[in-house]
Each structure stands twice: as structure tokens, then as C-alpha cells.
mmCIF file with all atom_site columns, C-alpha atoms in Angstrom:
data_model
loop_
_atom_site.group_PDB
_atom_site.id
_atom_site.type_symbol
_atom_site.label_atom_id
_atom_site.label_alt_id
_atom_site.label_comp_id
_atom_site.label_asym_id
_atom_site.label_entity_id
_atom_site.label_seq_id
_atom_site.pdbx_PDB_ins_code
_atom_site.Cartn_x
_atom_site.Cartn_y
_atom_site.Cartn_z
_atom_site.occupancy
_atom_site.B_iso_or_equiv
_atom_site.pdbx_formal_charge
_atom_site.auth_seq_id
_atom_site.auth_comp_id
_atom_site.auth_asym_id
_atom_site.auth_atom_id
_atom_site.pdbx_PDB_model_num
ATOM 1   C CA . UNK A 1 1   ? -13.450 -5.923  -12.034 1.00 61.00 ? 1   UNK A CA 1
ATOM 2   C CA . UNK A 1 2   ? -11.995 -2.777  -10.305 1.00 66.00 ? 2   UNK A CA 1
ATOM 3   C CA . UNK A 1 3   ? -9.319  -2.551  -7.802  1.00 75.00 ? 3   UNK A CA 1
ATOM 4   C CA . UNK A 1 4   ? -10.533 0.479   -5.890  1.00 84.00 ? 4   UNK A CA 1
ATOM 5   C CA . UNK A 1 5   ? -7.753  2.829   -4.431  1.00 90.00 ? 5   UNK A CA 1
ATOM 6   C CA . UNK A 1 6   ? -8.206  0.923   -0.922  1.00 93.00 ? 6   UNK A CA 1
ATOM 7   C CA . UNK A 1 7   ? -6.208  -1.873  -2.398  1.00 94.00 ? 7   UNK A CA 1
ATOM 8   C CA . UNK A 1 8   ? -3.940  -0.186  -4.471  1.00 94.00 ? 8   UNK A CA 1
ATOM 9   C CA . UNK A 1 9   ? -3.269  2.220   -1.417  1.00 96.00 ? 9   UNK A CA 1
ATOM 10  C CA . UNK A 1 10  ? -3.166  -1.190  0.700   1.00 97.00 ? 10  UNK A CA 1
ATOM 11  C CA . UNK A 1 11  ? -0.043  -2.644  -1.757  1.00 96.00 ? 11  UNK A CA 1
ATOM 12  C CA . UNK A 1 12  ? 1.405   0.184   -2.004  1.00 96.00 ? 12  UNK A CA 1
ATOM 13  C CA . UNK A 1 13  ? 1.717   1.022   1.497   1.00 97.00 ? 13  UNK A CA 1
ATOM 14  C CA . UNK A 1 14  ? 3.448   -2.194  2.421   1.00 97.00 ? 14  UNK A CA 1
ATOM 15  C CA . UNK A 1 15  ? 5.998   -2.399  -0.555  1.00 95.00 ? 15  UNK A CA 1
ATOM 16  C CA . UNK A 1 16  ? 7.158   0.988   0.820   1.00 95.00 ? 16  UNK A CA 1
ATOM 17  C CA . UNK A 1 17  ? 7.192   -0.140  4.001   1.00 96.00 ? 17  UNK A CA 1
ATOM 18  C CA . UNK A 1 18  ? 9.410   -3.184  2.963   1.00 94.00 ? 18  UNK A CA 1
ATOM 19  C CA . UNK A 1 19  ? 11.303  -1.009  1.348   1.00 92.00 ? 19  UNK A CA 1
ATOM 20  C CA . UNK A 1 20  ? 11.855  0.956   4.628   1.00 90.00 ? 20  UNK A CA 1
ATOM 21  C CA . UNK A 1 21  ? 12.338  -2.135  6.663   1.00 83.00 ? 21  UNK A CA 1
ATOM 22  C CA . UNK A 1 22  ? 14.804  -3.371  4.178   1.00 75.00 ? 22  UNK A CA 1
ATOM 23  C CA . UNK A 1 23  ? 17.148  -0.446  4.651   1.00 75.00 ? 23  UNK A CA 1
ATOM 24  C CA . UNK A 1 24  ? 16.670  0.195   7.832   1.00 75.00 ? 24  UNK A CA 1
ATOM 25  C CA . UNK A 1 25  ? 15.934  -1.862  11.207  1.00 79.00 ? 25  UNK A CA 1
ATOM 26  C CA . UNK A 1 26  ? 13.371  1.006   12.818  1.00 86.00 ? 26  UNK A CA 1
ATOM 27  C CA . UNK A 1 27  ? 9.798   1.187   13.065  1.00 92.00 ? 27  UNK A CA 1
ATOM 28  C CA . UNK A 1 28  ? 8.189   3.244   10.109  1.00 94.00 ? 28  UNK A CA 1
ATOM 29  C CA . UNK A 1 29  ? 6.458   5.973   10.669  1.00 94.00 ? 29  UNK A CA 1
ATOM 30  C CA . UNK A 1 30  ? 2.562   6.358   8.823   1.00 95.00 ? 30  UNK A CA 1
ATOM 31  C CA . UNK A 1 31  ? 3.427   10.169  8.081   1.00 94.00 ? 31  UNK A CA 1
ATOM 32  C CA . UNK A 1 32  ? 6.778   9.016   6.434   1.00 93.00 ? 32  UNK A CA 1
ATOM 33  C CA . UNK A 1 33  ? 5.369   6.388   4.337   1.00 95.00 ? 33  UNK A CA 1
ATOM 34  C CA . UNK A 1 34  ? 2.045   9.209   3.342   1.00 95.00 ? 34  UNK A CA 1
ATOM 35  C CA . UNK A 1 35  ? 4.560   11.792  2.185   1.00 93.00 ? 35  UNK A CA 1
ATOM 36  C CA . UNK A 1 36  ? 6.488   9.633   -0.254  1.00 92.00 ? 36  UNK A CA 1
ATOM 37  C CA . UNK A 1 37  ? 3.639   8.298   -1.605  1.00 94.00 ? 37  UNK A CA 1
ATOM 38  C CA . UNK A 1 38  ? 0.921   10.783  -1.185  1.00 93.00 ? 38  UNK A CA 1
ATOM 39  C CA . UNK A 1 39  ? -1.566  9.164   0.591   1.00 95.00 ? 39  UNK A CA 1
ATOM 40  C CA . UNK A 1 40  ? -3.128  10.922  3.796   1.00 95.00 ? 40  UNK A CA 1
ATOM 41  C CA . UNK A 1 41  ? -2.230  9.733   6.885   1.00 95.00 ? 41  UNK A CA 1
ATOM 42  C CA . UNK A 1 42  ? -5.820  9.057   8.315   1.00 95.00 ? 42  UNK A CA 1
ATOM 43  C CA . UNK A 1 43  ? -6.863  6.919   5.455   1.00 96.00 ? 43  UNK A CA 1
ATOM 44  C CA . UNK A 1 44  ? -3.173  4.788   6.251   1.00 96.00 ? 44  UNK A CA 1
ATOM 45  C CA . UNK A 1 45  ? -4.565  4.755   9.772   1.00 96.00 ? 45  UNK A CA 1
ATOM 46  C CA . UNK A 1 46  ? -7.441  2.957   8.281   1.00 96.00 ? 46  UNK A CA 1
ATOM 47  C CA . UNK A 1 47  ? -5.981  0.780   5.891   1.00 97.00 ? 47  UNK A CA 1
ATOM 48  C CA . UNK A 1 48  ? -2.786  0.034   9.117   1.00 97.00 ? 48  UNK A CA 1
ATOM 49  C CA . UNK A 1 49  ? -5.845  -1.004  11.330  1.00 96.00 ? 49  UNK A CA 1
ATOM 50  C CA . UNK A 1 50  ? -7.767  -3.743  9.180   1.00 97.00 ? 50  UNK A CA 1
ATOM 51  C CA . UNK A 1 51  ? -3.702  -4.917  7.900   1.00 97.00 ? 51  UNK A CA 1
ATOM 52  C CA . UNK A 1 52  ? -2.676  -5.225  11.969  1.00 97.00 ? 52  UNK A CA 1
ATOM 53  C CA . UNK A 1 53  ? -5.799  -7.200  12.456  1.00 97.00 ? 53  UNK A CA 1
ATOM 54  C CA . UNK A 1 54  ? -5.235  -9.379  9.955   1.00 97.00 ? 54  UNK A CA 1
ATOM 55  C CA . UNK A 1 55  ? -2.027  -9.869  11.157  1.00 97.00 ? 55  UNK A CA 1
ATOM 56  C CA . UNK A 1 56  ? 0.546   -8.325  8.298   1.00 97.00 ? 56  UNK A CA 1
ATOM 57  C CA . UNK A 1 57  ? 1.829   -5.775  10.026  1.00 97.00 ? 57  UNK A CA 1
ATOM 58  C CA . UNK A 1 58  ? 2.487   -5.431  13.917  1.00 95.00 ? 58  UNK A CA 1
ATOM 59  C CA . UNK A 1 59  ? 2.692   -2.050  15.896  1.00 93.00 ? 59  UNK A CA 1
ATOM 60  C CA . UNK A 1 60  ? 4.834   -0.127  18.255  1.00 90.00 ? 60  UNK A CA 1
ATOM 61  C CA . UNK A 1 61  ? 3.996   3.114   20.196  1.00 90.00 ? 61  UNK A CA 1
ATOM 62  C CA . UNK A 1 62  ? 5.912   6.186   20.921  1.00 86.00 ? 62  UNK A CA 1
ATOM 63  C CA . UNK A 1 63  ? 8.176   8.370   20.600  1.00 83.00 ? 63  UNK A CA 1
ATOM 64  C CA . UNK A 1 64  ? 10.376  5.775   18.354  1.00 81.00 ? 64  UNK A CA 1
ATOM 65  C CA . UNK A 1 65  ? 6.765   3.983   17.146  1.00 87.00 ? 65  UNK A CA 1
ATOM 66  C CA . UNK A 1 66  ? 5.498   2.755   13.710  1.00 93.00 ? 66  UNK A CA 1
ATOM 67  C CA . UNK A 1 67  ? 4.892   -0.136  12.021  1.00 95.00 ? 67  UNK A CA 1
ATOM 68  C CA . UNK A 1 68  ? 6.570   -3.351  11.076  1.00 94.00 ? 68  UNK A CA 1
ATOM 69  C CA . UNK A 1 69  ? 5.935   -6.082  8.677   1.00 95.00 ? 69  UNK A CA 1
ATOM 70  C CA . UNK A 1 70  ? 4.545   -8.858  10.646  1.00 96.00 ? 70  UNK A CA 1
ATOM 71  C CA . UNK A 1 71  ? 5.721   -11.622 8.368   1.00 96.00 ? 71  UNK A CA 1
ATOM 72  C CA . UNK A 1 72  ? 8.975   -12.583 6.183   1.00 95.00 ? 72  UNK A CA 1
ATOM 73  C CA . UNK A 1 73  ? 8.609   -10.585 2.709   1.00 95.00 ? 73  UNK A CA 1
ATOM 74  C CA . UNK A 1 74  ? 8.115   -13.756 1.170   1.00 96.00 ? 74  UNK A CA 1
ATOM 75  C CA . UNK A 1 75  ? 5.101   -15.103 3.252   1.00 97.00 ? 75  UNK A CA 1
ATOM 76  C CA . UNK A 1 76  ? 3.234   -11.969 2.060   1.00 97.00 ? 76  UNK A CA 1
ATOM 77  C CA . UNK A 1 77  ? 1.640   -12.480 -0.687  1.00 98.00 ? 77  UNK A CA 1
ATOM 78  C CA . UNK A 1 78  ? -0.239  -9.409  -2.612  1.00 97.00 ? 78  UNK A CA 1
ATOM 79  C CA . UNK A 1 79  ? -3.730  -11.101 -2.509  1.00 96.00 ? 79  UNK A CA 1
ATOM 80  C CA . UNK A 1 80  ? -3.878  -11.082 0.974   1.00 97.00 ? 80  UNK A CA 1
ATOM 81  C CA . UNK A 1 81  ? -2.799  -7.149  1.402   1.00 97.00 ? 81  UNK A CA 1
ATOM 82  C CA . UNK A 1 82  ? -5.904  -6.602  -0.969  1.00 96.00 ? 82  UNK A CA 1
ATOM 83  C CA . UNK A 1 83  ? -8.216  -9.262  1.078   1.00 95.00 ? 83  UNK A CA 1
ATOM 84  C CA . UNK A 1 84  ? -7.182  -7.612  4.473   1.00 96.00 ? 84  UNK A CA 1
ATOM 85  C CA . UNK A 1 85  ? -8.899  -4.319  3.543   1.00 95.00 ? 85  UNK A CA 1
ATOM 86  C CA . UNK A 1 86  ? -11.911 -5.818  2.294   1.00 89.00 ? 86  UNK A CA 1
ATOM 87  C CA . UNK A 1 87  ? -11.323 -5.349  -1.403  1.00 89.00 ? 87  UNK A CA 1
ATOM 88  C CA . UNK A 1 88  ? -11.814 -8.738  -3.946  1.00 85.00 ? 88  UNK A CA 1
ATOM 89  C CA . UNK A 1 89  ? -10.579 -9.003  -7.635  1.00 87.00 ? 89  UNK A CA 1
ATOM 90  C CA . UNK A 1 90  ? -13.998 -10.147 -8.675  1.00 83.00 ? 90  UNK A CA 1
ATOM 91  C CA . UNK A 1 91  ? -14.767 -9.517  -12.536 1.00 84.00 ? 91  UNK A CA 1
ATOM 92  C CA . UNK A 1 92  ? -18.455 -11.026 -12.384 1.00 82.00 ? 92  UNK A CA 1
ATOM 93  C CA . UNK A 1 93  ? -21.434 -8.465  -12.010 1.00 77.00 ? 93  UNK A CA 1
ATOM 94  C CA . UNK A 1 94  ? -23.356 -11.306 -9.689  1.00 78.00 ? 94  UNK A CA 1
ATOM 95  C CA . UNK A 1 95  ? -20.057 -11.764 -7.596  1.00 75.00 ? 95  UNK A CA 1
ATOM 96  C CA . UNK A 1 96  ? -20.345 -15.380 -7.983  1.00 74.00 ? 96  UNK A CA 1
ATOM 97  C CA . UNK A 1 97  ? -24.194 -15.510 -7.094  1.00 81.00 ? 97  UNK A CA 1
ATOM 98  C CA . UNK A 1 98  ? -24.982 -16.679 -10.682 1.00 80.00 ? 98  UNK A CA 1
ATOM 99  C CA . UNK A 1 99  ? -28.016 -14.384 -10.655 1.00 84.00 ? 99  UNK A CA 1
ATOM 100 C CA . UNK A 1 100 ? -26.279 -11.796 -12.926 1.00 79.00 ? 100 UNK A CA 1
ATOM 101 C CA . UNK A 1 101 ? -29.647 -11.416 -15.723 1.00 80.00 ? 101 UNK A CA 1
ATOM 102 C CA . UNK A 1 102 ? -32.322 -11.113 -13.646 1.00 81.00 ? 102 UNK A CA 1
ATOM 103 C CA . UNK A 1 103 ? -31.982 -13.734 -11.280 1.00 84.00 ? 103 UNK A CA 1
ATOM 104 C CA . UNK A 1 104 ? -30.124 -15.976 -13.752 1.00 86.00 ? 104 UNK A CA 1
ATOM 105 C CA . UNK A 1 105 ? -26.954 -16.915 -14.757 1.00 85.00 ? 105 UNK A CA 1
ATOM 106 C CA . UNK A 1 106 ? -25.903 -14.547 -18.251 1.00 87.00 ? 106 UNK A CA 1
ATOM 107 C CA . UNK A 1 107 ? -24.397 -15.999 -20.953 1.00 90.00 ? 107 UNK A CA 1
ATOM 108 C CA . UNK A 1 108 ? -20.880 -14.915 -19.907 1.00 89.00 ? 108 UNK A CA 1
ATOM 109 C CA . UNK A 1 109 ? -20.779 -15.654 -16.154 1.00 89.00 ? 109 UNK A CA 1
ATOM 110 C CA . UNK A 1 110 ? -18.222 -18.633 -16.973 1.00 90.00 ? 110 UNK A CA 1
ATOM 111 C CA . UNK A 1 111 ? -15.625 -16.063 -18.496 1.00 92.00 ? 111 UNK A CA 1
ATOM 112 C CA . UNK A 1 112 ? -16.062 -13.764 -15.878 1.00 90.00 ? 112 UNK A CA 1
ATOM 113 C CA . UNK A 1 113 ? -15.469 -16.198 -13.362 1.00 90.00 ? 113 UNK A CA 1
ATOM 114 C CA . UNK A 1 114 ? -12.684 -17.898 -14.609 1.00 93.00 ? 114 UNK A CA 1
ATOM 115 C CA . UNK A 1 115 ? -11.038 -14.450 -15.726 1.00 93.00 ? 115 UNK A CA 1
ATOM 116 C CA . UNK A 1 116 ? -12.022 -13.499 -11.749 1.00 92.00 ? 116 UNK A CA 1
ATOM 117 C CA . UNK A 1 117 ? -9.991  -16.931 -10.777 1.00 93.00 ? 117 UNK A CA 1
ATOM 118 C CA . UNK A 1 118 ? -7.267  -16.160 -12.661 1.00 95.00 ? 118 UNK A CA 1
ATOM 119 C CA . UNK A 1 119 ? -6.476  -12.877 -11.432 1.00 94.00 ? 119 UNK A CA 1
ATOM 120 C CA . UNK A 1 120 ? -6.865  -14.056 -7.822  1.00 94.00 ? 120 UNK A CA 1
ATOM 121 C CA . UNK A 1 121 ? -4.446  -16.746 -8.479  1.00 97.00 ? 121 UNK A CA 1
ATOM 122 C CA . UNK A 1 122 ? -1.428  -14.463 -10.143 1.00 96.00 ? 122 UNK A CA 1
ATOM 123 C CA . UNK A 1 123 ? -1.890  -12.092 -7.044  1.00 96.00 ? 123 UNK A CA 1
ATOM 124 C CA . UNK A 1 124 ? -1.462  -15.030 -4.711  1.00 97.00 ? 124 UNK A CA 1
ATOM 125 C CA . UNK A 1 125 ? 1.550   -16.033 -6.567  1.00 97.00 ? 125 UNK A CA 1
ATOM 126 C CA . UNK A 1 126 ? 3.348   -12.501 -5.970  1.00 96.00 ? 126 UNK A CA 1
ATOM 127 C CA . UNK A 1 127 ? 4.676   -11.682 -2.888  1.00 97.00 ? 127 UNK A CA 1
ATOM 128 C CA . UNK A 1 128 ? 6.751   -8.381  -1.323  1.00 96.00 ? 128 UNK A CA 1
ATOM 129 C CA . UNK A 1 129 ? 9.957   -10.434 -1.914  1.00 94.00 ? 129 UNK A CA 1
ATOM 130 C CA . UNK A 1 130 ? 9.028   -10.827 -5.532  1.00 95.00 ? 130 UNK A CA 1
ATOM 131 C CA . UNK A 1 131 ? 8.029   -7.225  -5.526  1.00 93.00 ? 131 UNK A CA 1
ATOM 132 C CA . UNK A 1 132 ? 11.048  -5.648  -4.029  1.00 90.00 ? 132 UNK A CA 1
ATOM 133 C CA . UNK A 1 133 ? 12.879  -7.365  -6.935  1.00 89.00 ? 133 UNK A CA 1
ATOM 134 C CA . UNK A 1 134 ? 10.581  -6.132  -9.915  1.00 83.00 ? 134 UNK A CA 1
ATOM 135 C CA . UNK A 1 135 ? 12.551  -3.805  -12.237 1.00 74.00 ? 135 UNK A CA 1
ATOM 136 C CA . UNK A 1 136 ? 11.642  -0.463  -11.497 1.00 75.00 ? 136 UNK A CA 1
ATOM 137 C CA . UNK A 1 137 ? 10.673  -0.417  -7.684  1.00 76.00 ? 137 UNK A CA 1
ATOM 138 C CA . UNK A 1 138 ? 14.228  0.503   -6.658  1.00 74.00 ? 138 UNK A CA 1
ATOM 139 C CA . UNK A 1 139 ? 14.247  3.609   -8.863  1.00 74.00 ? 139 UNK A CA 1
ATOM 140 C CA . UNK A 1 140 ? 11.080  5.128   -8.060  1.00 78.00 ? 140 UNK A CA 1
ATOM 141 C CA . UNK A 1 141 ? 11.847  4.264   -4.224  1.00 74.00 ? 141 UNK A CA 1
ATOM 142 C CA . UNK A 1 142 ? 15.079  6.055   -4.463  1.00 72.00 ? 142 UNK A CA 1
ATOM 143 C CA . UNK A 1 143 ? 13.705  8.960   -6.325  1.00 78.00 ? 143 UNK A CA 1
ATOM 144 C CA . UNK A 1 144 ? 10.649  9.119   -3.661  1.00 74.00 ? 144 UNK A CA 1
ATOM 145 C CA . UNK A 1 145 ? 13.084  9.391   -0.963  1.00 68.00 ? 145 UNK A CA 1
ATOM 146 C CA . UNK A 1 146 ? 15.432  11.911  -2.695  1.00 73.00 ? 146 UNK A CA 1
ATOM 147 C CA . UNK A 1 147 ? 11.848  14.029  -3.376  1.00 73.00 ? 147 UNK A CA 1
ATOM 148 C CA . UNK A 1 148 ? 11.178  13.474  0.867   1.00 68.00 ? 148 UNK A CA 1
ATOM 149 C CA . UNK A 1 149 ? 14.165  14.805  1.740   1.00 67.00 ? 149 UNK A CA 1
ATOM 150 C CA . UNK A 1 150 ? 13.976  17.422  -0.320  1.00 68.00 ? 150 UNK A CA 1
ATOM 151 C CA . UNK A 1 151 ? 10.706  18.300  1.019   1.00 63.00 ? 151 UNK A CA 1
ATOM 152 C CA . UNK A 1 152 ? 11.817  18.177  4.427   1.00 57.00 ? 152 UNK A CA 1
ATOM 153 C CA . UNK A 1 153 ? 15.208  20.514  3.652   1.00 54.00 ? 153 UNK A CA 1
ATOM 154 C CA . UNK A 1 154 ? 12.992  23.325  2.048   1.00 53.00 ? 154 UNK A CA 1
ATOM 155 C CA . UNK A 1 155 ? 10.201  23.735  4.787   1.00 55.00 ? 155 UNK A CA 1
ATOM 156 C CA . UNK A 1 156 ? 13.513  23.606  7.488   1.00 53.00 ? 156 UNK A CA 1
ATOM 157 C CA . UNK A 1 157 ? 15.085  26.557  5.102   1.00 53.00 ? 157 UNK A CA 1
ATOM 158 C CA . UNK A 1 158 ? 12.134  28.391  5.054   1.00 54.00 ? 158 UNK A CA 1
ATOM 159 C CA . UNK A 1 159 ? 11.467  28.114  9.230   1.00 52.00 ? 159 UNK A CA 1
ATOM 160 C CA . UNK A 1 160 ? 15.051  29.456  9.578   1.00 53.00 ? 160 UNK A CA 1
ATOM 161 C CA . UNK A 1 161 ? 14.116  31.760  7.454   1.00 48.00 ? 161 UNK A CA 1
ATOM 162 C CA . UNK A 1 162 ? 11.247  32.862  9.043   1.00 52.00 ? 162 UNK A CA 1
ATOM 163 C CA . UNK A 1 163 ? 12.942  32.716  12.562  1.00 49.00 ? 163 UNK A CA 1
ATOM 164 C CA . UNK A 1 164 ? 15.770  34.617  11.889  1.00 48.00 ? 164 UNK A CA 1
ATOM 165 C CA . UNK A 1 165 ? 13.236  37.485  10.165  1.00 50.00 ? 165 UNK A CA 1
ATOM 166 C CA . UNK A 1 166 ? 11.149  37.346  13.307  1.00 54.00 ? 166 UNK A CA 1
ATOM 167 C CA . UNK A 1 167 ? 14.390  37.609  15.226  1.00 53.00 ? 167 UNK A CA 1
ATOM 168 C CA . UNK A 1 168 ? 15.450  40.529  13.528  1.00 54.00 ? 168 UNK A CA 1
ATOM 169 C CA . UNK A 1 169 ? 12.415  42.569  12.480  1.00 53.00 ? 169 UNK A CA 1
ATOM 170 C CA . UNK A 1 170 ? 13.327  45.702  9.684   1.00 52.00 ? 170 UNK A CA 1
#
């Protein structure tokens, strides 16, 4: 089984964004949620699209625009973040085909399905409520804003900066 970075990036994206919506009642912004996590903004305009059509997140455009969970944190559960971009937790090399050693079943197809059943199960038992409360999120969220705004204060130092030396050449 491997979780590619689609899904991770996927769960990731909308715990921030819970976070966001959670301390504040505005749309959130793709760019604000790819800066404090690092992610690039076109590959969150991917992962946004297939999550809107599956109907976890909703849309607005504009000046004020962004995104907005579509659902209660507690109705989203983290299986179906990781479904809605087309990832699985599947641990079996036939993905459930039973063809796995040349066209038949291997000798460990039952532990790789049940271990593949399992894992499906504990994600669909965890939701962004559950998430939001986990020990550390709050911490690293805080930190990832502090790190965003100081980001943002630096680059506006260094355009004054380069302004008022423009302004004033030597």
C-alpha cells in the first residue's frame, strides 16, 4: 500500500482549511493555504476541482473568493478526502482481482486484503472534527501561520525597500 502525495496533499489541504474556517468566517484562499503548507497552487487547483465535485468543498469567486468546507467537520470523514482524488488504501498487488501470481490468487492475498480493509475502515472512522482535536495540529497550525506572516512582512520590507531606493537613486 502507498498513499501517494495526491492524498496526503488532499488531507492536508482540508485540515488547514478547517483550520482556517474555524478561526475565521471568510472564504480561503488556494495561495494562502499553498504557502503554509508548501504545496503549489496549480496542483491545489487540481486536487480543489475533483474535492468540489465530489461535493466536500464548495466555491466562491472574486475578489473576496475561495473555498469553503461543504459539510460539518464531523460529516467529513478522511477516507473520503483520499477517495475524492482518486487515491485507494489498497495493500494487495492484484487490487482485489485475486490474480496476484500469475493469474492466481498468492498465498498472502487474504492478509493483504484484510490489512487493505482495515486501513480503509480506521480512515472512515476519522473525521476533520476528530482531526482538529488531535494533539499536535494546533501547534504546527499556529507555528505555520506565525512562519506566513512572517513571510509576508519580509517581502513587504524588502518592496519598501526597494521603492524608496528607486525613489531616491545615489
Amino acid at each position: 500500500m502507498r498513499l501517494t502525495t495526491r492524498g496526503r496533499y488532499a488531507v492536508t489541504a482540508l485540515l488547514d482549511l478547517a483550520l482556517q474556517t474555524s478561526q475565521q468566517d471568510t472564504a480561503v484562499s488556494l495561495s494562502d493555504i499553498a504557502k503554509r503548507q508548501s504545496i503549489s497552487i496549480s496542483y491545489l487547483e487540481q486536487l480543489f476541482s475533483k474535492l468540489r465535485k465530489r461535493g466536500l468543498v464548495t466555491s466562491i469567486r472574486g475578489a473576496a473568493g475561495g473555498y469553503y468546507l461543504a459539510k460539518p467537520l464531523d460529516q467529513i470523514d478522511v477516507m473520503s478526502i483520499i477517495s475524492a482524488v482518486d487515491e485507494s488504501v489498497n495493500a494487495m498487488q492484484c487490487e482485489g482481482r485475486g490474480d496476484c501470481q500469475g493469474g492466481t490468487m498468492c498465498l498472502t492475498h487474504d492478509l493483504w486484503c484484510a490489512l487493505s480493509n482495515h486501513v480503509e475502515q480506521y480512515l472512515k472512522n476519522i473525521t476533520l472534527a476528530q482531526l482538529l482535536n488531535m494533539e499536535h495540529v494546533q501547534s504546527v497550525s499556529d507555528r505555520q501561520h506565525s512562519d506566513a506572516l512572517k513571510d509576508i512582512s519580509i517581502k513587504d520590507i524588502n518592496t519598501i525597500t526597494l521603492s524608496t531606493s528607486e525613489a531616491n537613486p545615489a
